[in-house]
XYZ file of C-alpha atoms in Angstrom:
616
model
C 10.149 -81.483 -39.983
C 13.328 -81.125 -38.012
C 14.473 -78.321 -40.268
C 11.149 -76.532 -39.739
C 11.506 -76.729 -35.959
C 15.038 -75.443 -36.163
C 14.015 -72.595 -38.423
C 11.152 -71.694 -36.115
C 13.473 -71.720 -33.101
C 15.986 -69.555 -34.918
C 13.251 -67.060 -35.849
C 11.907 -66.926 -32.319
C 15.406 -66.517 -30.936
C 16.125 -63.782 -33.444
C 12.888 -62.005 -32.638
C 13.546 -62.357 -28.919
C 17.050 -61.010 -29.345
C 15.753 -58.166 -31.482
C 13.096 -57.396 -28.866
C 15.694 -57.513 -26.110
C 17.969 -55.239 -28.084
C 15.017 -52.913 -28.797
C 14.040 -52.825 -25.134
C 17.619 -52.125 -24.099
C 17.832 -49.458 -26.771
C 14.563 -47.840 -25.662
C 15.589 -48.057 -22.016
C 19.013 -46.489 -22.536
C 19.131 -44.552 -25.791
C 15.414 -43.745 -25.776
C 12.578 -43.594 -28.265
C 13.581 -41.895 -31.518
C 12.229 -38.329 -31.518
C 10.803 -38.779 -35.011
C 8.294 -41.266 -33.568
C 6.781 -38.873 -30.998
C 7.696 -35.282 -31.835
C 4.798 -34.632 -34.218
C 2.358 -36.446 -31.955
C 2.822 -34.069 -28.973
C 1.340 -30.985 -30.680
C -1.985 -29.880 -29.150
C -4.425 -26.973 -29.498
C -3.033 -24.568 -26.947
C 0.439 -25.929 -26.352
C 3.131 -28.169 -27.679
C 5.392 -30.626 -25.853
C 8.974 -31.492 -26.594
C 11.246 -33.868 -24.713
C 14.963 -34.237 -25.162
C 14.831 -37.905 -24.227
C 12.088 -40.473 -23.559
C 13.073 -43.881 -22.234
C 11.184 -46.998 -21.188
C 11.532 -48.377 -17.702
C 11.897 -52.105 -17.043
C 8.760 -51.967 -14.868
C 6.691 -50.939 -17.885
C 6.714 -47.204 -17.208
C 8.201 -44.350 -19.167
C 10.573 -41.544 -18.187
C 10.840 -38.257 -20.080
C 13.740 -35.899 -19.440
C 14.213 -32.205 -20.202
C 10.558 -31.721 -21.136
C 9.582 -28.290 -22.476
C 5.919 -27.242 -22.761
C 5.296 -23.997 -24.679
C 2.084 -22.050 -25.210
C 0.528 -21.797 -28.635
C -0.542 -18.583 -30.358
C 1.108 -15.469 -28.924
C 1.017 -16.424 -25.228
C 4.229 -16.430 -23.242
C 3.610 -19.580 -21.206
C 6.458 -22.004 -20.678
C 6.927 -25.091 -18.499
C 10.314 -26.704 -18.079
C 10.406 -30.127 -16.433
C 13.683 -31.914 -15.715
C 11.963 -35.292 -15.275
C 8.544 -36.914 -15.723
C 7.833 -40.515 -14.745
C 4.609 -42.055 -16.081
C 2.833 -45.361 -16.196
C 1.679 -45.178 -19.837
C 0.595 -47.496 -22.674
C 3.314 -46.857 -25.268
C 1.456 -48.456 -28.166
C -1.630 -46.318 -27.510
C 0.555 -43.210 -27.262
C 2.038 -43.868 -30.710
C -1.526 -44.060 -32.019
C -2.226 -40.696 -30.333
C -4.337 -42.411 -27.714
C -3.251 -41.639 -24.180
C -3.640 -44.299 -21.500
C -1.859 -43.154 -18.338
C -2.480 -44.301 -14.772
C 0.111 -42.226 -12.910
C 2.367 -39.252 -13.574
C 5.130 -37.972 -11.276
C 6.516 -34.534 -12.181
C 9.786 -33.451 -10.596
C 11.307 -29.963 -10.587
C 8.841 -28.344 -13.014
C 8.884 -24.546 -13.323
C 6.066 -22.543 -14.943
C 6.532 -18.988 -16.204
C 4.402 -16.677 -18.346
C 0.758 -17.444 -19.167
C -1.192 -19.759 -21.448
C -4.099 -18.679 -23.693
C -7.539 -18.891 -22.084
C -9.470 -19.660 -25.283
C -8.730 -23.031 -26.967
C -8.793 -23.402 -30.741
C -11.013 -26.093 -32.224
C -9.000 -28.665 -34.166
C -10.348 -30.710 -37.052
C -9.997 -34.043 -35.262
C -10.970 -32.856 -31.818
C -7.356 -32.731 -30.621
C -6.773 -33.259 -26.939
C -10.497 -33.040 -26.199
C -10.899 -36.603 -27.550
C -8.458 -38.001 -25.009
C -9.771 -39.936 -21.989
C -7.709 -39.878 -18.825
C -7.872 -41.327 -15.346
C -4.571 -40.871 -13.586
C -2.896 -39.951 -10.327
C -0.686 -36.848 -10.536
C 2.160 -36.019 -8.198
C 4.208 -32.820 -8.238
C 7.522 -32.826 -6.412
C 9.622 -29.721 -5.781
C 8.016 -27.634 -8.530
C 7.586 -23.887 -8.946
C 4.602 -21.913 -10.229
C 5.538 -18.276 -10.956
C 8.036 -18.366 -8.104
C 5.702 -20.262 -5.729
C 7.452 -23.380 -4.510
C 5.378 -26.581 -4.392
C 7.288 -29.153 -2.332
C 4.549 -31.711 -2.962
C 1.075 -31.830 -4.434
C -1.073 -34.859 -5.266
C -4.338 -35.015 -7.204
C -6.503 -37.350 -9.274
C -7.305 -36.240 -12.828
C -10.283 -37.694 -14.696
C -11.073 -36.458 -18.196
C -13.565 -37.558 -20.843
C -14.707 -35.690 -23.954
C -18.307 -35.458 -22.797
C -17.925 -34.184 -19.218
C -14.587 -32.405 -19.348
C -11.901 -32.646 -16.677
C -12.215 -33.044 -12.935
C -9.192 -32.637 -10.691
C -10.106 -34.093 -7.320
C -8.444 -35.267 -4.127
C -6.091 -32.275 -4.288
C -3.794 -32.311 -1.309
C -0.394 -30.751 -0.867
C 1.960 -28.249 0.668
C 3.042 -24.887 -0.735
C 5.888 -22.597 0.315
C 9.546 -22.851 1.145
C 10.475 -26.106 2.855
C 11.469 -25.996 6.534
C 10.599 -22.290 6.773
C 7.014 -21.511 5.822
C 4.504 -24.113 4.623
C 0.885 -23.717 3.510
C -1.605 -26.576 3.182
C -4.085 -26.848 0.326
C -6.957 -29.265 -0.414
C -9.935 -29.275 -2.784
C -11.073 -30.029 -6.326
C -11.353 -28.355 -9.737
C -13.721 -29.063 -12.648
C -12.855 -27.993 -16.212
C -15.465 -28.064 -18.974
C -16.642 -24.860 -20.633
C -14.906 -23.103 -17.769
C -12.901 -23.794 -14.669
C -14.959 -24.359 -11.498
C -12.844 -24.596 -8.372
C -13.536 -25.332 -4.723
C -10.785 -25.802 -2.189
C -9.626 -24.841 1.282
C -6.197 -23.771 2.356
C -4.152 -22.295 5.143
C -1.905 -20.075 3.118
C -0.292 -16.642 3.217
C -1.617 -14.890 0.070
C 1.787 -13.253 -0.404
C 3.132 -16.549 -1.748
C 0.905 -15.996 -4.798
C 2.350 -12.572 -5.635
C 4.307 -13.949 -8.600
C 1.199 -15.581 -10.067
C -0.833 -12.389 -9.590
C 1.826 -10.375 -11.418
C 2.071 -12.932 -14.233
C -1.648 -12.615 -14.979
C -1.758 -8.814 -14.870
C -2.888 -8.458 -11.245
C 0.051 -6.341 -10.091
C -2.175 -4.061 -7.997
C -3.558 -7.069 -6.131
C -0.028 -8.247 -5.359
C 0.967 -4.784 -4.124
C -2.029 -4.481 -1.817
C -1.624 -7.982 -0.440
C 2.021 -7.150 0.315
C 0.742 -4.706 2.960
C -0.560 -7.729 4.886
C 1.815 -9.840 6.928
C 0.955 -12.954 8.956
C 3.866 -13.455 11.380
C 2.101 -15.957 13.674
C 0.109 -18.216 11.324
C -1.201 -18.130 7.774
C -4.920 -17.362 7.385
C -7.470 -20.097 6.744
C -9.240 -19.643 3.399
C -12.091 -21.290 1.545
C -12.161 -20.604 -2.190
C -14.961 -20.964 -4.708
C -14.833 -19.678 -8.242
C -15.466 -19.991 -11.948
C -13.154 -18.927 -14.781
C -14.337 -18.960 -18.388
C -12.226 -20.832 -20.937
C -13.664 -18.981 -23.945
C -13.682 -15.355 -22.748
C -11.865 -13.196 -20.154
C -14.646 -13.611 -17.570
C -13.922 -14.855 -14.067
C -15.411 -14.820 -10.577
C -13.553 -16.090 -7.489
C -14.870 -15.739 -3.929
C -12.682 -16.308 -0.854
C -13.572 -16.399 2.841
C -10.579 -15.442 4.992
C -10.026 -15.933 8.736
C -6.768 -15.137 10.534
C -6.062 -15.107 14.288
C -3.563 -12.253 13.848
C -1.866 -10.175 11.180
C -0.149 -6.841 10.555
C -1.363 -4.342 7.962
C 1.295 -1.748 7.173
C 2.803 -2.857 10.498
C -0.437 -2.143 12.427
C -1.107 -5.238 14.618
C -4.605 -6.718 14.255
C -6.316 -9.753 15.774
C -9.370 -11.829 14.780
C -9.282 -10.782 11.128
C -12.117 -12.026 8.919
C -13.633 -11.020 5.620
C -14.969 -12.030 2.217
C -12.918 -11.414 -0.940
C -14.562 -11.326 -4.364
C -12.473 -11.012 -7.531
C -14.304 -10.500 -10.832
C -13.122 -9.909 -14.374
C -15.357 -9.129 -17.323
C -13.645 -8.274 -20.575
C -11.062 -5.556 -19.943
C -12.487 -4.590 -16.535
C -11.463 -6.225 -13.278
C -12.468 -5.555 -9.676
C -11.658 -6.806 -6.220
C -14.178 -6.388 -3.386
C -13.401 -7.059 0.266
C -16.619 -7.012 2.277
C -17.476 -7.634 5.917
C -13.835 -7.031 6.829
C -13.517 -7.076 10.603
C -10.530 -6.945 12.941
C -9.547 -5.965 16.463
C -6.579 -3.799 17.396
C -4.063 -6.025 19.200
C -4.385 -6.074 22.985
C -7.536 -3.924 23.074
C -11.268 -4.100 22.408
C -10.986 -1.422 19.678
C -12.383 -2.697 16.387
C -12.321 -2.068 12.650
C -15.129 -2.846 10.182
C -14.675 -1.998 6.491
C -16.029 -2.654 3.022
C -13.491 -2.127 0.228
C -14.122 -2.103 -3.525
C -10.960 -2.075 -5.656
C -10.949 -0.850 -9.247
C -7.814 -2.640 -10.387
C -7.652 -0.866 -13.740
C -7.977 2.627 -12.220
C -5.823 1.727 -9.171
C -8.437 3.064 -6.752
C -10.406 1.608 -3.866
C -13.777 2.744 -2.518
C -13.838 2.670 1.293
C -16.757 2.577 3.705
C -16.675 1.624 7.372
C -16.128 2.510 10.993
C -13.283 2.156 13.465
C -12.422 2.707 17.094
C -8.700 2.178 16.453
C -6.298 4.892 17.661
C -6.304 7.586 14.946
C -2.519 7.497 14.543
C -2.636 3.743 13.850
C -5.493 4.188 11.410
C -3.600 6.922 9.532
C -0.463 4.757 9.502
C -2.525 1.944 8.007
C -3.758 4.243 5.231
C -0.215 5.402 4.440
C 2.842 4.930 6.692
C 4.065 8.319 7.878
C 0.661 9.979 7.608
C 0.282 9.730 11.404
C 2.900 12.486 11.781
C 0.125 14.960 11.064
C -1.194 14.385 14.588
C 2.174 13.879 16.278
C 1.322 16.574 18.869
C -2.067 15.024 19.650
C -2.650 12.290 22.235
C -6.020 10.562 21.947
C -7.183 9.037 25.232
C -10.650 7.695 24.420
C -11.810 7.171 20.834
C -15.556 6.873 20.482
C -15.763 6.287 16.728
C -14.196 7.070 13.373
C -16.372 6.762 10.275
C -14.713 6.748 6.871
C -16.020 6.769 3.315
C -14.733 7.811 -0.080
C -12.047 6.810 -2.576
C -8.382 6.071 -1.968
C -5.899 6.177 -4.862
C -3.356 3.357 -4.741
C -0.065 5.187 -5.352
C -2.273 7.905 -6.883
C -2.633 10.905 -4.548
C -4.626 12.776 -7.200
C -7.359 10.100 -7.050
C -7.754 10.144 -3.258
C -10.901 11.666 -1.800
C -11.547 10.255 1.676
C -13.845 11.702 4.332
C -13.525 10.893 8.033
C -15.882 11.816 10.858
C -14.092 11.441 14.189
C -15.645 11.508 17.646
C -13.232 11.513 20.586
C -14.145 11.530 24.264
C -10.892 13.243 25.247
C -7.647 14.250 23.547
C -4.601 16.272 24.536
C -3.090 18.826 22.158
C 0.075 20.689 23.212
C -0.585 19.759 26.879
C -4.189 21.002 26.742
C -7.217 18.742 27.131
C -10.146 18.894 24.705
C -13.261 16.926 25.609
C -16.147 15.677 23.442
C -14.166 16.509 20.300
C -15.682 16.082 16.830
C -13.710 16.428 13.604
C -14.692 16.302 9.934
C -11.540 15.452 7.983
C -11.074 15.182 4.220
C -8.050 13.669 2.469
C -8.178 15.155 -1.017
C -6.249 17.320 -3.476
C -3.023 15.928 -1.982
C -3.759 17.494 1.415
C -5.546 16.897 4.716
C -8.400 19.319 5.234
C -10.054 19.529 8.673
C -13.319 21.131 7.640
C -14.652 21.314 11.173
C -13.348 20.691 14.649
C -15.360 21.318 17.791
C -15.051 20.403 21.428
C -15.125 21.474 25.043
C -11.962 23.322 26.079
C -11.807 23.672 29.871
C -15.534 24.243 30.075
C -15.597 26.570 27.050
C -16.406 26.148 23.380
C -13.686 25.361 20.806
C -14.258 25.658 17.056
C -11.854 25.616 14.158
C -10.561 24.439 10.807
C -7.126 23.274 9.661
C -5.214 21.908 6.703
C -1.918 20.113 6.064
C -0.206 19.926 2.706
C 1.346 18.358 0.777
C -0.242 15.161 2.053
C 1.981 12.505 0.477
C 5.425 14.079 0.884
C 7.638 12.773 3.664
C 9.181 16.199 4.341
C 8.320 19.888 4.262
C 4.710 19.508 5.349
C 2.935 22.830 5.988
C -0.164 23.365 8.090
C -2.670 26.147 8.653
C -5.182 26.362 11.497
C -7.919 28.844 12.385
C -9.261 28.350 15.936
C -11.787 30.171 18.106
C -12.127 29.497 21.838
C -14.899 31.143 23.847
C -15.915 31.233 27.503
C -13.169 28.923 28.777
C -12.626 28.589 32.529
C -9.378 30.528 32.882
C -8.541 28.972 36.250
C -8.510 25.458 34.718
C -5.645 26.164 32.316
C -2.614 24.017 33.283
C -0.415 27.050 33.990
C -3.051 28.364 36.421
C -4.186 25.036 37.794
C -0.666 24.352 39.072
C -1.123 27.075 41.687
C -2.469 26.401 45.142
C -5.029 29.212 44.833
C -6.232 28.297 41.322
C -9.881 28.150 42.428
C -9.686 31.762 43.658
C -8.332 33.209 40.394
C -11.510 32.631 38.350
C -12.041 34.388 35.050
C -13.131 33.421 31.525
C -10.801 33.161 28.533
C -11.702 34.101 24.943
C -9.192 33.763 22.120
C -8.965 33.271 18.376
C -5.988 32.789 16.083
C -5.060 31.952 12.515
C -1.604 30.393 12.232
C 0.512 28.453 9.768
C 3.869 26.707 9.955
C 5.879 23.526 9.402
C 4.853 20.175 10.828
C 8.354 18.867 11.471
C 11.712 20.140 12.718
C 11.880 23.900 12.985
C 8.121 24.148 13.417
C 8.363 26.836 16.113
C 10.653 29.040 14.044
C 8.286 28.711 11.058
C 5.145 29.742 12.965
C 3.348 32.792 11.545
C -0.123 34.241 11.952
C -2.271 36.536 14.060
C -4.841 36.395 16.832
C -6.620 37.974 19.781
C -6.800 37.010 23.468
C -9.129 38.286 26.213
C -9.545 37.367 29.867
C -12.547 38.642 31.870
C -12.946 39.059 35.621
C -9.856 37.160 36.770
C -7.447 37.909 39.623
C -4.744 38.557 37.073
C -2.068 39.790 39.480
C -2.055 36.434 41.270
C -1.127 34.331 38.228
C 2.556 33.298 38.135
C 3.887 35.651 35.496
C 2.091 38.771 36.840
C 2.690 38.030 40.513
C 6.209 39.405 39.971
C 4.677 42.769 39.000
C 2.650 42.744 42.211
C 5.803 42.056 44.234
C 7.704 44.759 42.330
C 5.107 47.439 43.043
C 4.715 46.260 46.638
C 8.458 46.595 47.181
C 8.357 50.025 45.578
C 5.138 51.250 47.244
C 4.823 49.568 50.651
C 1.420 47.968 51.233
C 0.414 48.165 47.574
C -0.021 44.404 47.304
C -2.999 44.544 49.633
C -5.014 46.572 47.131
C -4.092 44.564 44.001
C -6.065 41.435 44.785
C -9.224 42.411 42.926
C -10.395 41.120 39.569
C -9.407 42.600 36.242
C -9.590 42.111 32.489
C -6.976 41.950 29.775
C -7.230 42.061 26.000
C -4.476 41.959 23.411
C -4.271 41.435 19.652
C -1.050 39.729 18.584
C 0.985 38.696 15.595
C 2.972 35.459 15.301
C 6.168 35.724 13.321
C 9.036 33.223 13.162
C 8.152 31.601 16.459
C 7.399 34.786 18.422
C 4.081 36.111 19.745
C 4.460 39.860 19.118
C 2.328 42.535 20.768
C 2.600 45.925 19.093
C 2.674 49.344 20.829
C 0.072 49.483 23.609
C -1.513 46.280 22.243
C -1.752 44.750 25.710
C -4.478 46.425 27.728
C -4.925 45.297 31.337
C -7.636 46.943 33.393
C -7.885 46.327 37.130
C -9.758 48.079 39.905
C -6.491 49.531 41.227
C -4.025 49.341 38.334
C -4.193 49.742 34.565
C -1.377 48.584 32.275
C -0.478 49.227 28.660
C 2.383 47.199 27.219
C 4.101 45.857 24.126
C 6.836 43.322 23.396
C 7.113 39.664 22.505
C 6.954 36.192 23.949
C 9.132 33.646 22.121
C 7.602 30.173 21.993
C 10.897 28.786 23.285
C 10.184 30.717 26.535
C 12.036 34.075 26.203
C 10.254 37.282 27.298
C 10.832 40.952 26.396
C 8.091 43.441 27.348
C 7.876 47.130 28.180
C 4.798 48.536 29.902
C 3.330 51.575 31.642
C 1.237 51.159 34.740
C -1.403 53.629 35.916
C -2.723 53.693 39.474
C -6.432 53.025 39.737
C -8.768 52.822 36.796
C -9.244 56.012 34.733
C -12.983 55.266 34.548
C -13.321 55.829 38.291
C -13.243 59.160 40.177
C -10.390 57.961 42.343
C -8.507 56.851 39.260
C -8.678 60.268 37.670
C -7.574 61.944 40.914
C -4.694 59.470 41.378
C -3.465 59.946 37.828
C -3.512 63.726 38.223
C -1.557 63.531 41.458
C 1.043 61.076 40.116
C 1.433 62.718 36.694
C 4.701 64.490 37.618
C 6.315 61.161 38.476
C 4.589 59.107 35.780
C 7.914 57.690 34.605
C 8.035 55.825 37.918
C 5.565 53.316 36.524
C 7.402 52.378 33.322
C 7.997 48.642 33.782
C 10.279 46.109 32.018
C 9.791 42.339 31.837
C 12.709 40.145 30.715
C 13.887 36.613 31.412
C 11.889 33.505 30.526
C 8.416 32.172 31.125
C 9.672 30.040 34.010
C 11.958 32.777 35.431
C 10.521 36.244 34.625
C 12.395 39.343 35.787
C 10.382 42.537 36.515
C 12.009 45.939 36.983
C 11.223 49.661 36.953
C 12.771 51.454 34.009
C 13.485 54.985 35.261
C 14.040 57.362 38.202
C 17.338 57.199 40.082
C 17.517 55.479 43.438
C 18.108 58.813 45.234
C 14.812 60.269 44.000
C 12.975 57.079 45.018
C 14.371 57.484 48.548
C 13.256 61.126 48.708
C 9.761 59.963 47.715
C 9.890 57.323 50.456
C 9.962 54.515 47.855
C 12.397 51.739 46.968
C 13.868 50.233 43.801
C 14.415 46.532 43.418
C 14.497 43.968 40.602
C 12.015 41.171 41.233
C 12.402 37.582 40.155
C 9.522 35.462 41.457
């Protein structure tokens, strides 16, 4: 009996010692890989761990865990450490009983297959789980996850539900984004969650799953003040490449291509069916920062064709709207100042990094704009962005009480340099006295007259634009007191100093007409092209006006109008001294110099006249 007790004690002691040694071995050296390596192979992925040890509190720690995707997918997860409360005996029997898992430092790259294979024994689908998951300092396609907690419940009949999701995304201490919600996985993935997150933090994930265009377009959006609030609902099929995700977005402020916007809201719908994917942004609304000018758009992206269909309206400043479409495009209207925008309507297709696919149409209504220091009221423009150019198919407006019509084009549209433009403009019945150069005079209201002009010009948009200007045109002024405008008042003074008292009879109305050619920044009037007809004086002239201000004209003046009896008599009388009225205009627009070309001073004195250069 005594021997039996002793033997029993020795056996128990031996077993206890063996168990203690085994526990110490498992806690330090770890579980032999041969016991678990073949049991961590699943349908869509396999798991390998360099070392698995038991903890004294009954848990288990796995180190240097590597999860790889099955089939031909490129997915990979590397985890430095996983702590789990797990039933080891059940695990060895390929039955998982886990109550908590803490994952530290995991990093996911690539993608995993969407469609699971069916295994003979049911594989992972036969596993039941109910555990708490914690992620600490992990990365998902470059997105840092400082912390994320969730509860995972899985059973073969109802699938998997990930609930109580709560965590923080983004770089610690710099930019954090909150997330909360739940996900259900059965035949597909059904997700519902809310977040305050900058979508740019997901750019790596978008790129990893073939949504590079989405990442590029989202990169245009910046949220310097606060990340937008989003609610997300969606369903992703597990057996086919079909997905639908809908997102409601609200942001107090943002910048799109550096255009500041406030009160941004909209609905985002991403769908994928087979090889086709689309992204629709509907009911997009925003307000231009610091103003009551608004933007309302509907956008439909074709991600495979890299195009977006656009439809909407805007009261944003046109230069900001063009900058939003493509930074630098606003240079087209660099010489235009828009004071009051009524509305801009836009529809068509925009090619994302594909100028050949762009075909946008804009209808613009502007209460008042200034172009090259001239005001145009009630302006309407039909603009098309297509064929790698901007085509203004129609422009109309009120130009100082008259009617303005025209067309224009700028090409190439998408090049940063060497833009060329062409414009054809017709202006009729404009109030001549309201032109800025006339209006600056004290007697502007007395000058009167109506201006009619048309021109067809082309040149460069940028530096050297004046020197590149070429074209042709026609200008006419009816019934205006021409000799009282600044540049012609010098002629009046010249003739008055030559023929005393002549200025008193040059105050009547007259007309002028002149065809011209524009060449390398000069407005050129050919021989006798300028025809000025007044009640007392007629003038024929030629020369040029450089757009930088220089003047060089030669003209011949005739006393009285040839159409009148007195004019014919006066011309007959003065014919012998006709050279007296050959006139020269030099200097600049701001400082013109008038002079008589011929006849020596002695002859002028014999005729009782004088000779003097006049600079008004």
